[in-house]
GROMACS .gro file of C-alpha atoms in nm:
model
  112
    1LEU     CA    1  -1.659  -8.952  -6.040
    2LEU     CA    2  -1.325  -8.727  -6.079
    3VAL     CA    3  -1.527  -8.386  -6.024
    4ALA     CA    4  -1.615  -8.561  -5.709
    5LEU     CA    5  -1.376  -8.668  -5.599
    6ALA     CA    6  -1.221  -8.305  -5.599
    7ILE     CA    7  -1.492  -8.217  -5.397
    8PHE     CA    8  -1.445  -8.451  -5.192
    9TYR     CA    9  -1.100  -8.392  -5.079
   10ILE     CA   10  -1.199  -7.988  -5.115
   11LEU     CA   11  -1.411  -7.998  -4.850
   12LEU     CA   12  -1.223  -8.275  -4.662
   13GLY     CA   13  -0.940  -7.967  -4.642
   14CYS     CA   14  -1.179  -7.756  -4.457
   15PHE     CA   15  -1.200  -7.960  -4.153
   16LEU     CA   16  -0.832  -8.174  -4.229
   17ASP     CA   17  -0.451  -8.158  -4.337
   18GLY     CA   18  -0.335  -8.253  -4.615
   19ILE     CA   19  -0.168  -8.544  -4.459
   20SER     CA   20  -0.444  -8.678  -4.303
   21ILE     CA   21  -0.675  -8.656  -4.609
   22VAL     CA   22  -0.444  -8.853  -4.787
   23VAL     CA   23  -0.346  -9.120  -4.539
   24LEU     CA   24  -0.776  -9.150  -4.453
   25THR     CA   25  -0.871  -9.168  -4.849
   26MET     CA   26  -0.637  -9.377  -5.014
   27ALA     CA   27  -0.700  -9.741  -4.919
   28VAL     CA   28  -1.063  -9.712  -5.014
   29LEU     CA   29  -0.984  -9.507  -5.350
   30MET     CA   30  -0.695  -9.707  -5.458
   31PRO     CA   31  -0.938 -10.018  -5.565
   32THR     CA   32  -1.217  -9.801  -5.647
   33ILE     CA   33  -0.973  -9.556  -5.844
   34GLN     CA   34  -0.771  -9.858  -6.062
   35ALA     CA   35  -1.125 -10.037  -6.163
   36ALA     CA   36  -1.203  -9.728  -6.327
   37GLY     CA   37  -0.962  -9.771  -6.538
   38ILE     CA   38  -0.729  -9.454  -6.409
   39ASP     CA   39  -0.332  -9.446  -6.398
   40PRO     CA   40  -0.272  -9.423  -6.078
   41LEU     CA   41   0.067  -9.210  -6.100
   42TRP     CA   42  -0.190  -8.976  -6.302
   43PHE     CA   43  -0.446  -9.021  -5.964
   44GLY     CA   44  -0.143  -8.910  -5.733
   45ILE     CA   45  -0.064  -8.601  -5.915
   46PHE     CA   46  -0.397  -8.510  -5.896
   47VAL     CA   47  -0.460  -8.631  -5.537
   48VAL     CA   48  -0.165  -8.340  -5.436
   49VAL     CA   49  -0.306  -8.124  -5.619
   50VAL     CA   50  -0.639  -8.127  -5.521
   51VAL     CA   51  -0.494  -8.118  -5.115
   52GLU     CA   52  -0.300  -7.848  -5.159
   53MET     CA   53  -0.641  -7.678  -5.296
   54ALA     CA   54  -0.791  -7.822  -5.017
   55GLN     CA   55  -0.513  -7.659  -4.806
   56VAL     CA   56  -0.625  -7.245  -4.899
   57THR     CA   57  -0.981  -7.330  -4.790
   58PRO     CA   58  -1.152  -7.155  -4.496
   59PRO     CA   59  -1.211  -7.230  -4.178
   60VAL     CA   60  -0.860  -7.457  -4.154
   61GLY     CA   61  -0.693  -7.473  -4.453
   62PHE     CA   62  -0.357  -7.471  -4.292
   63ASN     CA   63  -0.179  -7.276  -4.523
   64LEU     CA   64  -0.382  -6.985  -4.488
   65PHE     CA   65  -0.272  -7.030  -4.084
   66VAL     CA   66   0.107  -7.010  -4.203
   67LEU     CA   67   0.048  -6.696  -4.394
   68GLN     CA   68  -0.152  -6.583  -4.105
   69GLY     CA   69   0.154  -6.602  -3.911
   70LEU     CA   70   0.400  -6.400  -4.113
   71THR     CA   71   0.193  -6.122  -4.193
   72GLY     CA   72  -0.029  -6.069  -3.895
   73ARG     CA   73  -0.321  -6.008  -4.072
   74ASP     CA   74  -0.724  -6.112  -4.080
   75MET     CA   75  -0.840  -6.456  -4.172
   76THR     CA   76  -1.066  -6.350  -4.388
   77VAL     CA   77  -0.818  -6.052  -4.628
   78ILE     CA   78  -0.584  -6.377  -4.631
   79ALA     CA   79  -0.827  -6.552  -4.753
   80ARG     CA   80  -0.959  -6.303  -4.976
   81TYR     CA   81  -0.596  -6.268  -5.145
   82ALA     CA   82  -0.552  -6.643  -5.209
   83LEU     CA   83  -0.855  -6.631  -5.335
   84PRO     CA   84  -0.633  -6.592  -5.708
   85TYR     CA   85  -0.395  -6.852  -5.621
   86PHE     CA   86  -0.703  -7.116  -5.569
   87LEU     CA   87  -0.879  -7.039  -5.924
   88LEU     CA   88  -0.527  -7.086  -6.083
   89MET     CA   89  -0.533  -7.442  -5.918
   90VAL     CA   90  -0.829  -7.522  -6.017
   91LEU     CA   91  -0.695  -7.402  -6.402
   92ALA     CA   92  -0.449  -7.693  -6.350
   93VAL     CA   93  -0.693  -7.941  -6.196
   94VAL     CA   94  -0.837  -7.869  -6.524
   95LEU     CA   95  -0.555  -7.883  -6.719
   96LEU     CA   96  -0.456  -8.164  -6.590
   97TYR     CA   97  -0.809  -8.385  -6.651
   98THR     CA   98  -0.779  -8.249  -6.990
   99PHE     CA   99  -0.427  -8.310  -7.111
  100PRO     CA  100  -0.364  -8.617  -6.873
  101GLY     CA  101  -0.035  -8.641  -7.054
  102LEU     CA  102   0.111  -8.408  -6.892
  103VAL     CA  103   0.141  -8.579  -6.633
  104THR     CA  104   0.262  -8.871  -6.747
  105TRP     CA  105   0.499  -8.763  -7.046
  106LEU     CA  106   0.806  -8.819  -6.865
  107PRO     CA  107   0.849  -9.029  -6.655
  108GLY     CA  108   0.740  -9.226  -6.895
  109HIS     CA  109   1.026  -9.097  -7.108
  110MET     CA  110   1.248  -9.129  -6.810
  111VAL     CA  111   1.119  -9.511  -6.780
  112GLY     CA  112   1.214  -9.592  -7.113
   0.00000   0.00000   0.00000
């Protein structure tokens, strides 16, 4: 389920900005996530990381447009330079999936 959602969010990120993705999908996905027994806090962090991954995917990755405006370079060059950061975010998602306690440890200790 989570791999399918990650792919879905990355595909949406090719065409929409981050806040639009979250607003369009959360009302439908939250009941599904809760029924699957996934912690909503963990899922929220997962969505933030995956949506940020989606923001550096061409053709409409908005962070790529920001970088193009700052540097004045061609979009293909910027996308190529952004690829290592995308791969690091993939690693972060894998770590979040493998060790879900990374997300919930600090809030769990803050609540008491």
